[in-house]
PDB file of C-alpha atoms in Angstrom:
ATOM      1  CA  UNK A  20      -9.414 -55.258  30.152  1.00  0.00           C
ATOM      2  CA  UNK A  21      -9.500 -58.851  33.113  1.00  0.00           C
ATOM      3  CA  UNK A  22      -7.008 -60.466  30.697  1.00  0.00           C
ATOM      4  CA  UNK A  23      -4.703 -57.902  29.973  1.00  0.00           C
ATOM      5  CA  UNK A  24      -1.662 -58.341  31.209  1.00  0.00           C
ATOM      6  CA  UNK A  25       1.654 -56.053  30.569  1.00  0.00           C
ATOM      7  CA  UNK A  26       5.185 -58.014  31.168  1.00  0.00           C
ATOM      8  CA  UNK A  27       8.927 -55.821  30.818  1.00  0.00           C
ATOM      9  CA  UNK A  28      10.245 -56.732  27.282  1.00  0.00           C
ATOM     10  CA  UNK A  29      14.137 -57.211  27.768  1.00  0.00           C
ATOM     11  CA  UNK A  30      15.138 -61.287  25.025  1.00  0.00           C
ATOM     12  CA  UNK A  31      13.470 -63.172  22.814  1.00  0.00           C
ATOM     13  CA  UNK A  32       9.219 -63.407  22.500  1.00  0.00           C
ATOM     14  CA  UNK A  33       8.040 -60.546  23.935  1.00  0.00           C
ATOM     15  CA  UNK A  34      10.820 -58.494  22.158  1.00  0.00           C
ATOM     16  CA  UNK A  35      10.024 -60.646  18.909  1.00  0.00           C
ATOM     17  CA  UNK A  36       6.517 -58.882  20.202  1.00  0.00           C
ATOM     18  CA  UNK A  37       7.591 -55.389  21.232  1.00  0.00           C
ATOM     19  CA  UNK A  38       9.147 -55.536  17.563  1.00  0.00           C
ATOM     20  CA  UNK A  39       5.560 -56.322  15.581  1.00  0.00           C
ATOM     21  CA  UNK A  40       3.874 -54.026  18.090  1.00  0.00           C
ATOM     22  CA  UNK A  41       6.258 -51.773  17.285  1.00  0.00           C
ATOM     23  CA  UNK A  42       6.309 -51.899  12.892  1.00  0.00           C
ATOM     24  CA  UNK A  43       3.063 -52.250  12.510  1.00  0.00           C
ATOM     25  CA  UNK A  44       2.332 -48.912  14.118  1.00  0.00           C
ATOM     26  CA  UNK A  45       5.331 -47.618  12.737  1.00  0.00           C
ATOM     27  CA  UNK A  46       5.388 -48.908   9.058  1.00  0.00           C
ATOM     28  CA  UNK A  47       7.582 -46.348   7.895  1.00  0.00           C
ATOM     29  CA  UNK A  48      10.684 -46.463  10.439  1.00  0.00           C
ATOM     30  CA  UNK A  49      10.818 -50.948  10.754  1.00  0.00           C
ATOM     31  CA  UNK A  50      13.538 -51.851  13.190  1.00  0.00           C
ATOM     32  CA  UNK A  51      15.483 -54.617  12.932  1.00  0.00           C
ATOM     33  CA  UNK A  52      16.397 -57.572  15.450  1.00  0.00           C
ATOM     34  CA  UNK A  53      19.684 -56.182  16.558  1.00  0.00           C
ATOM     35  CA  UNK A  54      18.512 -52.269  16.125  1.00  0.00           C
ATOM     36  CA  UNK A  55      15.448 -53.415  18.717  1.00  0.00           C
ATOM     37  CA  UNK A  56      17.836 -55.239  21.145  1.00  0.00           C
ATOM     38  CA  UNK A  57      19.780 -52.118  21.426  1.00  0.00           C
ATOM     39  CA  UNK A  58      17.388 -50.218  22.339  1.00  0.00           C
ATOM     40  CA  UNK A  59      15.732 -52.570  25.304  1.00  0.00           C
ATOM     41  CA  UNK A  60      18.986 -51.468  26.507  1.00  0.00           C
ATOM     42  CA  UNK A  61      19.141 -48.008  27.084  1.00  0.00           C
ATOM     43  CA  UNK A  62      14.915 -48.121  27.555  1.00  0.00           C
ATOM     44  CA  UNK A  63      12.253 -49.741  29.151  1.00  0.00           C
ATOM     45  CA  UNK A  64       9.992 -51.555  27.172  1.00  0.00           C
ATOM     46  CA  UNK A  65       7.120 -53.536  27.584  1.00  0.00           C
ATOM     47  CA  UNK A  66       4.510 -55.525  25.996  1.00  0.00           C
ATOM     48  CA  UNK A  67       0.410 -55.685  26.371  1.00  0.00           C
ATOM     49  CA  UNK A  68      -1.107 -58.929  25.958  1.00  0.00           C
ATOM     50  CA  UNK A  69      -4.343 -60.400  25.363  1.00  0.00           C
ATOM     51  CA  UNK A  70      -4.250 -63.328  26.579  1.00  0.00           C
ATOM     52  CA  UNK A  71      -1.527 -64.698  24.953  1.00  0.00           C
ATOM     53  CA  UNK A  72      -1.978 -61.809  22.290  1.00  0.00           C
ATOM     54  CA  UNK A  73       0.597 -58.876  21.865  1.00  0.00           C
ATOM     55  CA  UNK A  74      -1.705 -56.141  21.429  1.00  0.00           C
ATOM     56  CA  UNK A  75      -0.084 -52.971  22.470  1.00  0.00           C
ATOM     57  CA  UNK A  76       3.959 -51.760  23.023  1.00  0.00           C
ATOM     58  CA  UNK A  77       5.335 -49.106  24.993  1.00  0.00           C
ATOM     59  CA  UNK A  78       8.656 -47.557  25.570  1.00  0.00           C
ATOM     60  CA  UNK A  79       9.870 -45.096  28.415  1.00  0.00           C
ATOM     61  CA  UNK A  80      13.201 -43.405  27.416  1.00  0.00           C
ATOM     62  CA  UNK A  81      14.709 -41.432  30.376  1.00  0.00           C
ATOM     63  CA  UNK A  82      15.813 -38.125  29.209  1.00  0.00           C
ATOM     64  CA  UNK A  83      19.056 -37.413  26.852  1.00  0.00           C
ATOM     65  CA  UNK A  84      21.398 -34.812  25.467  1.00  0.00           C
ATOM     66  CA  UNK A  85      18.740 -33.894  22.508  1.00  0.00           C
ATOM     67  CA  UNK A  86      16.255 -33.677  25.713  1.00  0.00           C
ATOM     68  CA  UNK A  87      15.717 -33.161  29.511  1.00  0.00           C
ATOM     69  CA  UNK A  88      12.134 -35.001  29.592  1.00  0.00           C
ATOM     70  CA  UNK A  89      11.562 -38.442  30.082  1.00  0.00           C
ATOM     71  CA  UNK A  90      10.223 -40.004  26.873  1.00  0.00           C
ATOM     72  CA  UNK A  91       6.343 -42.285  27.349  1.00  0.00           C
ATOM     73  CA  UNK A  92       5.366 -44.277  23.279  1.00  0.00           C
ATOM     74  CA  UNK A  93       2.185 -46.109  23.826  1.00  0.00           C
ATOM     75  CA  UNK A  94       1.601 -47.926  20.243  1.00  0.00           C
ATOM     76  CA  UNK A  95      -1.907 -50.711  20.201  1.00  0.00           C
ATOM     77  CA  UNK A  96      -2.410 -52.325  17.653  1.00  0.00           C
ATOM     78  CA  UNK A  97      -5.030 -50.839  15.794  1.00  0.00           C
ATOM     79  CA  UNK A  98      -8.352 -53.837  15.357  1.00  0.00           C
ATOM     80  CA  UNK A  99      -7.464 -53.490  19.742  1.00  0.00           C
ATOM     81  CA  UNK A 100      -8.038 -49.917  20.468  1.00  0.00           C
ATOM     82  CA  UNK A 101     -10.388 -47.960  22.393  1.00  0.00           C
ATOM     83  CA  UNK A 102     -10.714 -50.303  25.793  1.00  0.00           C
ATOM     84  CA  UNK A 103      -7.926 -49.329  27.300  1.00  0.00           C
ATOM     85  CA  UNK A 104      -4.919 -51.239  26.562  1.00  0.00           C
ATOM     86  CA  UNK A 105      -3.428 -47.610  24.921  1.00  0.00           C
ATOM     87  CA  UNK A 106      -4.089 -46.078  28.652  1.00  0.00           C
ATOM     88  CA  UNK A 107      -3.124 -48.837  31.245  1.00  0.00           C
ATOM     89  CA  UNK A 108       0.938 -48.826  28.879  1.00  0.00           C
ATOM     90  CA  UNK A 109       0.436 -44.771  28.827  1.00  0.00           C
ATOM     91  CA  UNK A 110      -0.176 -45.266  32.839  1.00  0.00           C
ATOM     92  CA  UNK A 111       2.558 -47.514  33.021  1.00  0.00           C
ATOM     93  CA  UNK A 112       4.878 -45.851  31.372  1.00  0.00           C
ATOM     94  CA  UNK A 113       4.667 -42.430  33.452  1.00  0.00           C
ATOM     95  CA  UNK A 114       5.038 -44.947  36.320  1.00  0.00           C
ATOM     96  CA  UNK A 115       8.290 -45.304  35.113  1.00  0.00           C
ATOM     97  CA  UNK A 116       9.193 -42.682  33.460  1.00  0.00           C
ATOM     98  CA  UNK A 117      13.036 -42.521  35.572  1.00  0.00           C
ATOM     99  CA  UNK A 118      13.158 -38.870  35.947  1.00  0.00           C
ATOM    100  CA  UNK A 119      13.935 -36.171  33.731  1.00  0.00           C
ATOM    101  CA  UNK A 120      12.081 -31.956  33.201  1.00  0.00           C
ATOM    102  CA  UNK A 121       8.265 -33.519  32.195  1.00  0.00           C
ATOM    103  CA  UNK A 122       7.154 -36.175  29.914  1.00  0.00           C
ATOM    104  CA  UNK A 123       6.924 -36.066  26.209  1.00  0.00           C
ATOM    105  CA  UNK A 124       5.422 -38.207  23.084  1.00  0.00           C
ATOM    106  CA  UNK A 125       6.170 -39.147  19.403  1.00  0.00           C
ATOM    107  CA  UNK A 126       3.207 -40.249  17.617  1.00  0.00           C
ATOM    108  CA  UNK A 127       3.339 -40.837  13.774  1.00  0.00           C
ATOM    109  CA  UNK A 128       1.424 -37.881  11.983  1.00  0.00           C
ATOM    110  CA  UNK A 129      -0.613 -40.209  10.080  1.00  0.00           C
ATOM    111  CA  UNK A 130      -1.686 -42.038  13.283  1.00  0.00           C
ATOM    112  CA  UNK A 131      -4.598 -39.517  13.735  1.00  0.00           C
ATOM    113  CA  UNK A 132      -5.308 -41.823  16.612  1.00  0.00           C
ATOM    114  CA  UNK A 133      -2.280 -41.389  17.956  1.00  0.00           C
ATOM    115  CA  UNK A 134      -2.766 -38.608  18.032  1.00  0.00           C
ATOM    116  CA  UNK A 135      -6.179 -37.724  20.004  1.00  0.00           C
ATOM    117  CA  UNK A 136      -4.728 -39.798  22.587  1.00  0.00           C
ATOM    118  CA  UNK A 137      -2.232 -37.671  23.343  1.00  0.00           C
ATOM    119  CA  UNK A 138      -4.570 -34.082  22.790  1.00  0.00           C
ATOM    120  CA  UNK A 139      -7.059 -36.098  25.376  1.00  0.00           C
ATOM    121  CA  UNK A 140      -4.283 -36.563  28.352  1.00  0.00           C
ATOM    122  CA  UNK A 141      -2.594 -33.615  27.589  1.00  0.00           C
ATOM    123  CA  UNK A 142       0.039 -32.728  25.660  1.00  0.00           C
ATOM    124  CA  UNK A 143       1.155 -30.110  23.206  1.00  0.00           C
ATOM    125  CA  UNK A 144       2.398 -30.559  20.074  1.00  0.00           C
ATOM    126  CA  UNK A 145       6.400 -29.058  20.112  1.00  0.00           C
ATOM    127  CA  UNK A 146       7.696 -30.221  17.132  1.00  0.00           C
ATOM    128  CA  UNK A 147       7.174 -32.256  13.441  1.00  0.00           C
ATOM    129  CA  UNK A 148      10.654 -34.234  11.705  1.00  0.00           C
ATOM    130  CA  UNK A 149      11.034 -36.596   8.981  1.00  0.00           C
ATOM    131  CA  UNK A 150      14.096 -38.656   9.170  1.00  0.00           C
ATOM    132  CA  UNK A 151      16.032 -39.099   6.332  1.00  0.00           C
ATOM    133  CA  UNK A 152      14.464 -40.942   3.200  1.00  0.00           C
ATOM    134  CA  UNK A 153      10.872 -40.897   4.529  1.00  0.00           C
ATOM    135  CA  UNK A 154       7.993 -38.820   3.823  1.00  0.00           C
ATOM    136  CA  UNK A 155       5.696 -38.708   6.895  1.00  0.00           C
ATOM    137  CA  UNK A 156       6.526 -36.830   9.929  1.00  0.00           C
ATOM    138  CA  UNK A 157       6.730 -37.908  13.637  1.00  0.00           C
ATOM    139  CA  UNK A 158       5.541 -35.631  16.380  1.00  0.00           C
ATOM    140  CA  UNK A 159       6.909 -34.543  19.076  1.00  0.00           C
ATOM    141  CA  UNK A 160       4.676 -33.501  22.074  1.00  0.00           C
ATOM    142  CA  UNK A 161       4.806 -32.394  25.155  1.00  0.00           C
ATOM    143  CA  UNK A 162       2.458 -33.184  28.725  1.00  0.00           C
ATOM    144  CA  UNK A 163       1.218 -29.817  29.897  1.00  0.00           C
TER     145      UNK A 163
END
């Protein structure tokens, strides 16, 4: 973990790395470069590197019209899970959770490791939903 570095993804290579990690971890909701740039304008996007290799990314989303809670999502590439990288991203996201009434996270239902990660940190499931055209649901979980 000594070589882990987390940086904000706003433009250029960090934003492309954030997109690559996101699209690997969430293959049912692949984002275009334009969609990622739009998200970077309204959310805090971070990417984690082990040396120069991207190993994870996170999103800290402020409360919006749909929920009064801030949303913190940490994603770690499968080959790098279980080493504390997701925890580092999650804790950084919590520290920057942008206010709100509580904290939520969202995990693709097929990502069993991600669900275990959230449940182990005190999140409980509040909703499942399927995006149009998809078959795998997303799970919304709330902290506490």
